[in-house]
Amino acid sequence: MIQFNIHRFGKLARWSLTTDKAFYLRSFLQVFAMMTLVFLFFTTRFINVGNADGDDKTHLMCAVMLIVMLFFTIVFGPSMMFTSMKGKHNDQTLLSLPASNFEKYLMRYSTWILMFPLYLVAFFFADAIQYLVNMLIGTDHVMFVTTRIIQLLNENAHTDSEMVNSMVVTCIWTHSWYALGSTFFRSHKFAWALSTVILIVLTMIQFWLIPTGDWGIADKQTPMSTIVLTDAIYGVLTLFNFWLSYKLFCRTQVIGKFVNI
């Protein structure tokens, strides 16, 4: 039976934030430093990727890199559930906390949700720095990467809705897969890598068993019933992955096993 108390969860959240503040700060600084260096590398003309009309391509590359990074943060996010926990001592402390298993699971799952706004803040700081640096050194084409991202999103605003919907459903399923892998494997450092390897193997098997032409890829020729059925299957598998991930978390014990079964 799932038990949830908002006041107890609030205390758990405060404990978790206090315990993991060094992890969050380190992650923020790493992303901030990486983005700043990348933005300056491209926009200050260290490499020549501009076009005749200006340096729009440099900002486009920065925009695409940011979107890809945020996309991977969402998809791979659950694999960071236990990254901040080091050693059996932290595992034992988590198990002994006066909170229900569901509250503990929800708090650990929320790690990536807390990381997402930190990454956005790091991006805005890095974007402001590259803008100021380019303005001070007299770069011809001074522009915020944020502006280029907005332009890029507007340019792709009319993408086929069925295809976007199918992509979102697939990403959510992949997200749930990494949530399952994070609680299945006991190695907090390599859970994401092991989950990725298994996912690649399963994908190769699927390609081998099902011809590419028979895949329910959403396009204008795909019947709506096929799209709905495919999305429904992925939705059920997503719920199953989260359910199994939670059940495995409830079985967690601090013992020397490779997997949590």
PDB file of C-alpha atoms in Angstrom:
ATOM      1  CA  MET A   1       0.000   0.000   0.000  1.00  0.00           C
ATOM      2  CA  ILE A   2       1.366   3.413  -1.017  1.00  0.00           C
ATOM      3  CA  GLN A   3       1.599   5.874   1.874  1.00  0.00           C
ATOM      4  CA  PHE A   4       2.213   9.578   1.366  1.00  0.00           C
ATOM      5  CA  ASN A   5       2.182  12.422   3.875  1.00  0.00           C
ATOM      6  CA  ILE A   6       3.003  15.896   2.609  1.00  0.00           C
ATOM      7  CA  HIS A   7       4.514  17.090   5.908  1.00  0.00           C
ATOM      8  CA  ARG A   8       6.692  14.004   6.256  1.00  0.00           C
ATOM      9  CA  PHE A   9       7.733  14.320   2.616  1.00  0.00           C
ATOM     10  CA  GLY A  10       8.654  17.964   3.221  1.00  0.00           C
ATOM     11  CA  LYS A  11      10.994  16.960   6.040  1.00  0.00           C
ATOM     12  CA  LEU A  12      12.488  14.269   3.815  1.00  0.00           C
ATOM     13  CA  ALA A  13      12.993  16.799   1.025  1.00  0.00           C
ATOM     14  CA  ARG A  14      14.783  19.213   3.362  1.00  0.00           C
ATOM     15  CA  TRP A  15      17.025  16.412   4.614  1.00  0.00           C
ATOM     16  CA  SER A  16      17.811  15.326   1.058  1.00  0.00           C
ATOM     17  CA  LEU A  17      18.590  18.857  -0.128  1.00  0.00           C
ATOM     18  CA  THR A  18      20.858  19.433   2.856  1.00  0.00           C
ATOM     19  CA  THR A  19      22.660  16.140   2.357  1.00  0.00           C
ATOM     20  CA  ASP A  20      23.036  16.514  -1.421  1.00  0.00           C
ATOM     21  CA  LYS A  21      23.766  20.251  -1.612  1.00  0.00           C
ATOM     22  CA  ALA A  22      27.421  19.593  -2.475  1.00  0.00           C
ATOM     23  CA  PHE A  23      26.323  17.320  -5.333  1.00  0.00           C
ATOM     24  CA  TYR A  24      23.925  19.936  -6.716  1.00  0.00           C
ATOM     25  CA  LEU A  25      26.485  22.727  -6.410  1.00  0.00           C
ATOM     26  CA  ARG A  26      29.177  20.642  -8.099  1.00  0.00           C
ATOM     27  CA  SER A  27      26.816  19.682 -10.930  1.00  0.00           C
ATOM     28  CA  PHE A  28      25.779  23.318 -11.411  1.00  0.00           C
ATOM     29  CA  LEU A  29      29.376  24.534 -11.583  1.00  0.00           C
ATOM     30  CA  GLN A  30      30.366  21.761 -13.992  1.00  0.00           C
ATOM     31  CA  VAL A  31      27.530  22.557 -16.397  1.00  0.00           C
ATOM     32  CA  PHE A  32      28.095  26.310 -16.048  1.00  0.00           C
ATOM     33  CA  ALA A  33      31.811  25.979 -16.820  1.00  0.00           C
ATOM     34  CA  MET A  34      31.171  23.648 -19.755  1.00  0.00           C
ATOM     35  CA  MET A  35      28.500  25.891 -21.295  1.00  0.00           C
ATOM     36  CA  THR A  36      30.572  29.036 -20.836  1.00  0.00           C
ATOM     37  CA  LEU A  37      33.603  27.493 -22.526  1.00  0.00           C
ATOM     38  CA  VAL A  38      31.531  26.043 -25.370  1.00  0.00           C
ATOM     39  CA  PHE A  39      29.638  29.286 -25.991  1.00  0.00           C
ATOM     40  CA  LEU A  40      32.826  31.353 -25.971  1.00  0.00           C
ATOM     41  CA  PHE A  41      34.603  28.820 -28.178  1.00  0.00           C
ATOM     42  CA  PHE A  42      31.956  29.041 -30.884  1.00  0.00           C
ATOM     43  CA  THR A  43      30.786  32.653 -30.674  1.00  0.00           C
ATOM     44  CA  THR A  44      34.158  34.411 -30.309  1.00  0.00           C
ATOM     45  CA  ARG A  45      35.342  33.030 -33.647  1.00  0.00           C
ATOM     46  CA  PHE A  46      37.880  30.471 -32.415  1.00  0.00           C
ATOM     47  CA  ILE A  47      36.555  28.389 -35.299  1.00  0.00           C
ATOM     48  CA  ASN A  48      35.115  29.603 -38.590  1.00  0.00           C
ATOM     49  CA  VAL A  49      31.589  28.238 -38.867  1.00  0.00           C
ATOM     50  CA  GLY A  50      29.820  31.485 -39.755  1.00  0.00           C
ATOM     51  CA  ASN A  51      28.195  32.287 -43.077  1.00  0.00           C
ATOM     52  CA  ALA A  52      28.244  35.275 -45.388  1.00  0.00           C
ATOM     53  CA  ASP A  53      25.303  36.911 -43.618  1.00  0.00           C
ATOM     54  CA  GLY A  54      26.902  36.870 -40.179  1.00  0.00           C
ATOM     55  CA  ASP A  55      27.708  34.421 -37.430  1.00  0.00           C
ATOM     56  CA  ASP A  56      24.244  32.945 -37.066  1.00  0.00           C
ATOM     57  CA  LYS A  57      25.547  29.395 -37.446  1.00  0.00           C
ATOM     58  CA  THR A  58      27.692  29.718 -34.336  1.00  0.00           C
ATOM     59  CA  HIS A  59      24.692  30.612 -32.193  1.00  0.00           C
ATOM     60  CA  LEU A  60      22.651  27.917 -33.921  1.00  0.00           C
ATOM     61  CA  MET A  61      25.223  25.304 -32.910  1.00  0.00           C
ATOM     62  CA  CYS A  62      25.117  26.552 -29.308  1.00  0.00           C
ATOM     63  CA  ALA A  63      21.308  26.463 -29.348  1.00  0.00           C
ATOM     64  CA  VAL A  64      21.202  22.926 -30.715  1.00  0.00           C
ATOM     65  CA  MET A  65      23.778  21.742 -28.176  1.00  0.00           C
ATOM     66  CA  LEU A  66      21.725  23.201 -25.319  1.00  0.00           C
ATOM     67  CA  ILE A  67      18.485  21.605 -26.557  1.00  0.00           C
ATOM     68  CA  VAL A  68      20.250  18.246 -26.895  1.00  0.00           C
ATOM     69  CA  MET A  69      21.714  18.546 -23.390  1.00  0.00           C
ATOM     70  CA  LEU A  70      18.331  19.365 -21.836  1.00  0.00           C
ATOM     71  CA  PHE A  71      16.743  16.543 -23.832  1.00  0.00           C
ATOM     72  CA  PHE A  72      19.257  14.036 -22.483  1.00  0.00           C
ATOM     73  CA  THR A  73      18.766  15.442 -18.978  1.00  0.00           C
ATOM     74  CA  ILE A  74      15.072  14.584 -19.222  1.00  0.00           C
ATOM     75  CA  VAL A  75      15.530  11.176 -20.864  1.00  0.00           C
ATOM     76  CA  PHE A  76      18.485  10.018 -18.747  1.00  0.00           C
ATOM     77  CA  GLY A  77      17.347  11.934 -15.658  1.00  0.00           C
ATOM     78  CA  PRO A  78      16.153   8.968 -13.563  1.00  0.00           C
ATOM     79  CA  SER A  79      19.596   7.385 -13.833  1.00  0.00           C
ATOM     80  CA  MET A  80      20.776  10.132 -11.432  1.00  0.00           C
ATOM     81  CA  MET A  81      18.491   8.867  -8.650  1.00  0.00           C
ATOM     82  CA  PHE A  82      21.328   7.615  -6.481  1.00  0.00           C
ATOM     83  CA  THR A  83      24.333   9.363  -8.043  1.00  0.00           C
ATOM     84  CA  SER A  84      24.715  11.672  -5.054  1.00  0.00           C
ATOM     85  CA  MET A  85      24.768   8.725  -2.626  1.00  0.00           C
ATOM     86  CA  LYS A  86      28.218   7.323  -1.978  1.00  0.00           C
ATOM     87  CA  GLY A  87      28.820   4.055  -0.200  1.00  0.00           C
ATOM     88  CA  LYS A  88      26.732   1.809   1.997  1.00  0.00           C
ATOM     89  CA  HIS A  89      26.537   4.409   4.764  1.00  0.00           C
ATOM     90  CA  ASN A  90      24.300   6.684   2.689  1.00  0.00           C
ATOM     91  CA  ASP A  91      22.215   3.703   1.574  1.00  0.00           C
ATOM     92  CA  GLN A  92      21.713   2.635   5.174  1.00  0.00           C
ATOM     93  CA  THR A  93      20.783   6.181   6.181  1.00  0.00           C
ATOM     94  CA  LEU A  94      18.182   6.352   3.421  1.00  0.00           C
ATOM     95  CA  LEU A  95      16.639   3.040   4.453  1.00  0.00           C
ATOM     96  CA  SER A  96      16.449   4.108   8.111  1.00  0.00           C
ATOM     97  CA  LEU A  97      14.724   7.455   7.512  1.00  0.00           C
ATOM     98  CA  PRO A  98      11.239   7.825   9.086  1.00  0.00           C
ATOM     99  CA  ALA A  99       9.370   7.976   5.781  1.00  0.00           C
ATOM    100  CA  SER A 100       7.452   5.569   3.576  1.00  0.00           C
ATOM    101  CA  ASN A 101       9.126   3.795   0.665  1.00  0.00           C
ATOM    102  CA  PHE A 102       7.016   5.780  -1.793  1.00  0.00           C
ATOM    103  CA  GLU A 103       8.156   9.077  -0.270  1.00  0.00           C
ATOM    104  CA  LYS A 104      11.788   7.975  -0.409  1.00  0.00           C
ATOM    105  CA  TYR A 105      11.415   6.800  -4.006  1.00  0.00           C
ATOM    106  CA  LEU A 106       9.705  10.029  -5.046  1.00  0.00           C
ATOM    107  CA  MET A 107      12.442  12.101  -3.423  1.00  0.00           C
ATOM    108  CA  ARG A 108      15.231  10.170  -5.135  1.00  0.00           C
ATOM    109  CA  TYR A 109      13.378  10.306  -8.449  1.00  0.00           C
ATOM    110  CA  SER A 110      13.068  14.089  -8.074  1.00  0.00           C
ATOM    111  CA  THR A 111      16.850  14.460  -8.330  1.00  0.00           C
ATOM    112  CA  TRP A 112      16.727  15.129 -12.072  1.00  0.00           C
ATOM    113  CA  ILE A 113      13.769  17.498 -11.635  1.00  0.00           C
ATOM    114  CA  LEU A 114      15.875  19.597  -9.263  1.00  0.00           C
ATOM    115  CA  MET A 115      18.843  19.440 -11.641  1.00  0.00           C
ATOM    116  CA  PHE A 116      16.840  20.758 -14.598  1.00  0.00           C
ATOM    117  CA  PRO A 117      16.301  24.329 -13.299  1.00  0.00           C
ATOM    118  CA  LEU A 118      19.920  24.421 -12.127  1.00  0.00           C
ATOM    119  CA  TYR A 119      21.022  23.638 -15.679  1.00  0.00           C
ATOM    120  CA  LEU A 120      18.753  26.394 -16.997  1.00  0.00           C
ATOM    121  CA  VAL A 121      20.245  28.913 -14.562  1.00  0.00           C
ATOM    122  CA  ALA A 122      23.740  27.808 -15.603  1.00  0.00           C
ATOM    123  CA  PHE A 123      22.744  28.330 -19.240  1.00  0.00           C
ATOM    124  CA  PHE A 124      21.426  31.861 -18.676  1.00  0.00           C
ATOM    125  CA  PHE A 125      24.602  32.842 -16.805  1.00  0.00           C
ATOM    126  CA  ALA A 126      26.790  31.341 -19.545  1.00  0.00           C
ATOM    127  CA  ASP A 127      24.710  33.062 -22.229  1.00  0.00           C
ATOM    128  CA  ALA A 128      25.072  36.424 -20.474  1.00  0.00           C
ATOM    129  CA  ILE A 129      28.838  35.958 -20.179  1.00  0.00           C
ATOM    130  CA  GLN A 130      29.287  35.130 -23.867  1.00  0.00           C
ATOM    131  CA  TYR A 131      27.156  38.146 -24.797  1.00  0.00           C
ATOM    132  CA  LEU A 132      29.220  40.508 -22.626  1.00  0.00           C
ATOM    133  CA  VAL A 133      32.540  39.070 -23.812  1.00  0.00           C
ATOM    134  CA  ASN A 134      31.569  39.356 -27.480  1.00  0.00           C
ATOM    135  CA  MET A 135      30.333  42.907 -26.925  1.00  0.00           C
ATOM    136  CA  LEU A 136      33.561  43.911 -25.150  1.00  0.00           C
ATOM    137  CA  ILE A 137      35.890  42.434 -27.781  1.00  0.00           C
ATOM    138  CA  GLY A 138      33.865  44.000 -30.592  1.00  0.00           C
ATOM    139  CA  THR A 139      32.506  40.894 -32.306  1.00  0.00           C
ATOM    140  CA  ASP A 140      30.451  41.857 -35.367  1.00  0.00           C
ATOM    141  CA  HIS A 141      27.518  39.574 -34.596  1.00  0.00           C
ATOM    142  CA  VAL A 142      26.563  39.873 -30.911  1.00  0.00           C
ATOM    143  CA  MET A 143      23.515  37.824 -29.992  1.00  0.00           C
ATOM    144  CA  PHE A 144      22.011  35.896 -27.090  1.00  0.00           C
ATOM    145  CA  VAL A 145      21.852  32.138 -27.616  1.00  0.00           C
ATOM    146  CA  THR A 146      18.418  32.358 -25.983  1.00  0.00           C
ATOM    147  CA  THR A 147      17.203  34.461 -28.914  1.00  0.00           C
ATOM    148  CA  ARG A 148      18.433  31.847 -31.388  1.00  0.00           C
ATOM    149  CA  ILE A 149      16.674  29.087 -29.451  1.00  0.00           C
ATOM    150  CA  ILE A 150      13.372  30.978 -29.641  1.00  0.00           C
ATOM    151  CA  GLN A 151      13.857  31.444 -33.381  1.00  0.00           C
ATOM    152  CA  LEU A 152      14.674  27.756 -33.803  1.00  0.00           C
ATOM    153  CA  LEU A 153      11.546  26.693 -31.920  1.00  0.00           C
ATOM    154  CA  ASN A 154       9.391  29.049 -33.990  1.00  0.00           C
ATOM    155  CA  GLU A 155      10.860  27.659 -37.209  1.00  0.00           C
ATOM    156  CA  ASN A 156       9.833  24.137 -36.175  1.00  0.00           C
ATOM    157  CA  ALA A 157       6.483  25.061 -34.628  1.00  0.00           C
ATOM    158  CA  HIS A 158       4.528  23.471 -37.490  1.00  0.00           C
ATOM    159  CA  THR A 159       6.062  20.007 -37.226  1.00  0.00           C
ATOM    160  CA  ASP A 160       3.552  17.197 -37.784  1.00  0.00           C
ATOM    161  CA  SER A 161       1.632  16.776 -34.511  1.00  0.00           C
ATOM    162  CA  GLU A 162       1.287  12.978 -34.803  1.00  0.00           C
ATOM    163  CA  MET A 163       5.034  12.557 -35.176  1.00  0.00           C
ATOM    164  CA  VAL A 164       5.726  14.894 -32.252  1.00  0.00           C
ATOM    165  CA  ASN A 165       3.228  12.988 -30.117  1.00  0.00           C
ATOM    166  CA  SER A 166       4.850   9.645 -30.936  1.00  0.00           C
ATOM    167  CA  MET A 167       8.304  11.044 -30.201  1.00  0.00           C
ATOM    168  CA  VAL A 168       7.136  12.371 -26.828  1.00  0.00           C
ATOM    169  CA  VAL A 169       5.588   9.010 -25.905  1.00  0.00           C
ATOM    170  CA  THR A 170       8.779   7.196 -26.918  1.00  0.00           C
ATOM    171  CA  CYS A 171      10.917   9.598 -24.876  1.00  0.00           C
ATOM    172  CA  ILE A 172       8.693   9.111 -21.825  1.00  0.00           C
ATOM    173  CA  TRP A 173       9.048   5.343 -22.175  1.00  0.00           C
ATOM    174  CA  THR A 174      12.841   5.683 -22.451  1.00  0.00           C
ATOM    175  CA  HIS A 175      12.731   7.904 -19.370  1.00  0.00           C
ATOM    176  CA  SER A 176      10.890   5.172 -17.459  1.00  0.00           C
ATOM    177  CA  TRP A 177      13.427   2.606 -18.708  1.00  0.00           C
ATOM    178  CA  TYR A 178      16.268   4.479 -17.017  1.00  0.00           C
ATOM    179  CA  ALA A 179      14.167   4.765 -13.856  1.00  0.00           C
ATOM    180  CA  LEU A 180      13.908   0.977 -13.901  1.00  0.00           C
ATOM    181  CA  GLY A 181      17.617   0.550 -14.574  1.00  0.00           C
ATOM    182  CA  SER A 182      18.512   2.900 -11.738  1.00  0.00           C
ATOM    183  CA  THR A 183      16.792   0.669  -9.170  1.00  0.00           C
ATOM    184  CA  PHE A 184      17.631  -2.647 -10.856  1.00  0.00           C
ATOM    185  CA  PHE A 185      21.412  -2.202 -10.873  1.00  0.00           C
ATOM    186  CA  ARG A 186      23.171  -1.558  -7.583  1.00  0.00           C
ATOM    187  CA  SER A 187      26.066   0.258  -9.213  1.00  0.00           C
ATOM    188  CA  HIS A 188      25.022   3.917  -8.954  1.00  0.00           C
ATOM    189  CA  LYS A 189      27.861   5.034 -11.233  1.00  0.00           C
ATOM    190  CA  PHE A 190      27.226   2.622 -14.089  1.00  0.00           C
ATOM    191  CA  ALA A 191      23.458   2.056 -13.920  1.00  0.00           C
ATOM    192  CA  TRP A 192      22.895   4.407 -16.861  1.00  0.00           C
ATOM    193  CA  ALA A 193      25.584   2.721 -18.962  1.00  0.00           C
ATOM    194  CA  LEU A 194      24.288  -0.786 -18.251  1.00  0.00           C
ATOM    195  CA  SER A 195      20.720   0.346 -18.969  1.00  0.00           C
ATOM    196  CA  THR A 196      21.880   1.854 -22.268  1.00  0.00           C
ATOM    197  CA  VAL A 197      23.669  -1.340 -23.320  1.00  0.00           C
ATOM    198  CA  ILE A 198      20.575  -3.452 -22.636  1.00  0.00           C
ATOM    199  CA  LEU A 199      18.374  -0.928 -24.456  1.00  0.00           C
ATOM    200  CA  ILE A 200      20.641  -1.051 -27.514  1.00  0.00           C
ATOM    201  CA  VAL A 201      20.573  -4.861 -27.505  1.00  0.00           C
ATOM    202  CA  LEU A 202      16.770  -4.909 -27.230  1.00  0.00           C
ATOM    203  CA  THR A 203      16.503  -2.369 -30.052  1.00  0.00           C
ATOM    204  CA  MET A 204      18.747  -4.487 -32.284  1.00  0.00           C
ATOM    205  CA  ILE A 205      16.610  -7.552 -31.539  1.00  0.00           C
ATOM    206  CA  GLN A 206      13.476  -5.566 -32.373  1.00  0.00           C
ATOM    207  CA  PHE A 207      14.964  -4.421 -35.684  1.00  0.00           C
ATOM    208  CA  TRP A 208      15.876  -8.029 -36.436  1.00  0.00           C
ATOM    209  CA  LEU A 209      12.438  -9.444 -35.577  1.00  0.00           C
ATOM    210  CA  ILE A 210      10.330  -6.654 -37.080  1.00  0.00           C
ATOM    211  CA  PRO A 211      11.167  -5.319 -40.565  1.00  0.00           C
ATOM    212  CA  THR A 212      11.685  -1.567 -40.672  1.00  0.00           C
ATOM    213  CA  GLY A 213       8.755  -1.117 -43.030  1.00  0.00           C
ATOM    214  CA  ASP A 214       6.369  -2.626 -40.478  1.00  0.00           C
ATOM    215  CA  TRP A 215       7.210  -0.142 -37.746  1.00  0.00           C
ATOM    216  CA  GLY A 216       4.404   2.164 -36.682  1.00  0.00           C
ATOM    217  CA  ILE A 217       6.315   5.355 -37.355  1.00  0.00           C
ATOM    218  CA  ALA A 218       3.922   8.270 -37.357  1.00  0.00           C
ATOM    219  CA  ASP A 219       3.660   9.989 -40.720  1.00  0.00           C
ATOM    220  CA  LYS A 220       0.875  11.130 -43.028  1.00  0.00           C
ATOM    221  CA  GLN A 221       0.466   7.601 -44.457  1.00  0.00           C
ATOM    222  CA  THR A 222       0.154   5.896 -41.073  1.00  0.00           C
ATOM    223  CA  PRO A 223      -3.453   5.146 -40.028  1.00  0.00           C
ATOM    224  CA  MET A 224      -4.538   6.958 -36.894  1.00  0.00           C
ATOM    225  CA  SER A 225      -5.559   3.651 -35.315  1.00  0.00           C
ATOM    226  CA  THR A 226      -1.987   2.363 -35.654  1.00  0.00           C
ATOM    227  CA  ILE A 227      -0.573   5.512 -34.061  1.00  0.00           C
ATOM    228  CA  VAL A 228      -3.029   5.333 -31.156  1.00  0.00           C
ATOM    229  CA  LEU A 229      -2.336   1.618 -30.614  1.00  0.00           C
ATOM    230  CA  THR A 230       1.435   2.138 -30.653  1.00  0.00           C
ATOM    231  CA  ASP A 231       1.203   5.048 -28.229  1.00  0.00           C
ATOM    232  CA  ALA A 232      -1.085   3.028 -25.949  1.00  0.00           C
ATOM    233  CA  ILE A 233       1.398   0.132 -25.874  1.00  0.00           C
ATOM    234  CA  TYR A 234       4.254   2.483 -25.005  1.00  0.00           C
ATOM    235  CA  GLY A 235       2.054   4.084 -22.342  1.00  0.00           C
ATOM    236  CA  VAL A 236       1.343   0.725 -20.702  1.00  0.00           C
ATOM    237  CA  LEU A 237       5.042  -0.213 -20.841  1.00  0.00           C
ATOM    238  CA  THR A 238       5.913   3.137 -19.263  1.00  0.00           C
ATOM    239  CA  LEU A 239       3.573   2.516 -16.329  1.00  0.00           C
ATOM    240  CA  PHE A 240       4.973  -1.004 -15.972  1.00  0.00           C
ATOM    241  CA  ASN A 241       8.559   0.285 -15.882  1.00  0.00           C
ATOM    242  CA  PHE A 242       7.754   2.810 -13.159  1.00  0.00           C
ATOM    243  CA  TRP A 243       5.791   0.236 -11.166  1.00  0.00           C
ATOM    244  CA  LEU A 244       8.616  -2.308 -11.372  1.00  0.00           C
ATOM    245  CA  SER A 245      11.183   0.373 -10.541  1.00  0.00           C
ATOM    246  CA  TYR A 246       9.261   1.255  -7.380  1.00  0.00           C
ATOM    247  CA  LYS A 247       8.890  -2.401  -6.397  1.00  0.00           C
ATOM    248  CA  LEU A 248      12.630  -2.955  -6.819  1.00  0.00           C
ATOM    249  CA  PHE A 249      13.317   0.129  -4.728  1.00  0.00           C
ATOM    250  CA  CYS A 250      11.134  -1.304  -1.954  1.00  0.00           C
ATOM    251  CA  ARG A 251      13.310  -4.444  -1.995  1.00  0.00           C
ATOM    252  CA  THR A 252      16.546  -2.477  -1.668  1.00  0.00           C
ATOM    253  CA  GLN A 253      18.961  -3.904   0.888  1.00  0.00           C
ATOM    254  CA  VAL A 254      22.559  -2.972   1.571  1.00  0.00           C
ATOM    255  CA  ILE A 255      24.080  -6.245   0.451  1.00  0.00           C
ATOM    256  CA  GLY A 256      26.779  -7.128  -2.010  1.00  0.00           C
ATOM    257  CA  LYS A 257      24.709  -8.048  -5.026  1.00  0.00           C
ATOM    258  CA  PHE A 258      25.132  -6.815  -8.582  1.00  0.00           C
ATOM    259  CA  VAL A 259      21.405  -6.389  -9.170  1.00  0.00           C
ATOM    260  CA  ASN A 260      18.548  -5.575  -6.834  1.00  0.00           C
ATOM    261  CA  ILE A 261      16.600  -8.847  -6.977  1.00  0.00           C
TER     262      ILE A 261
END
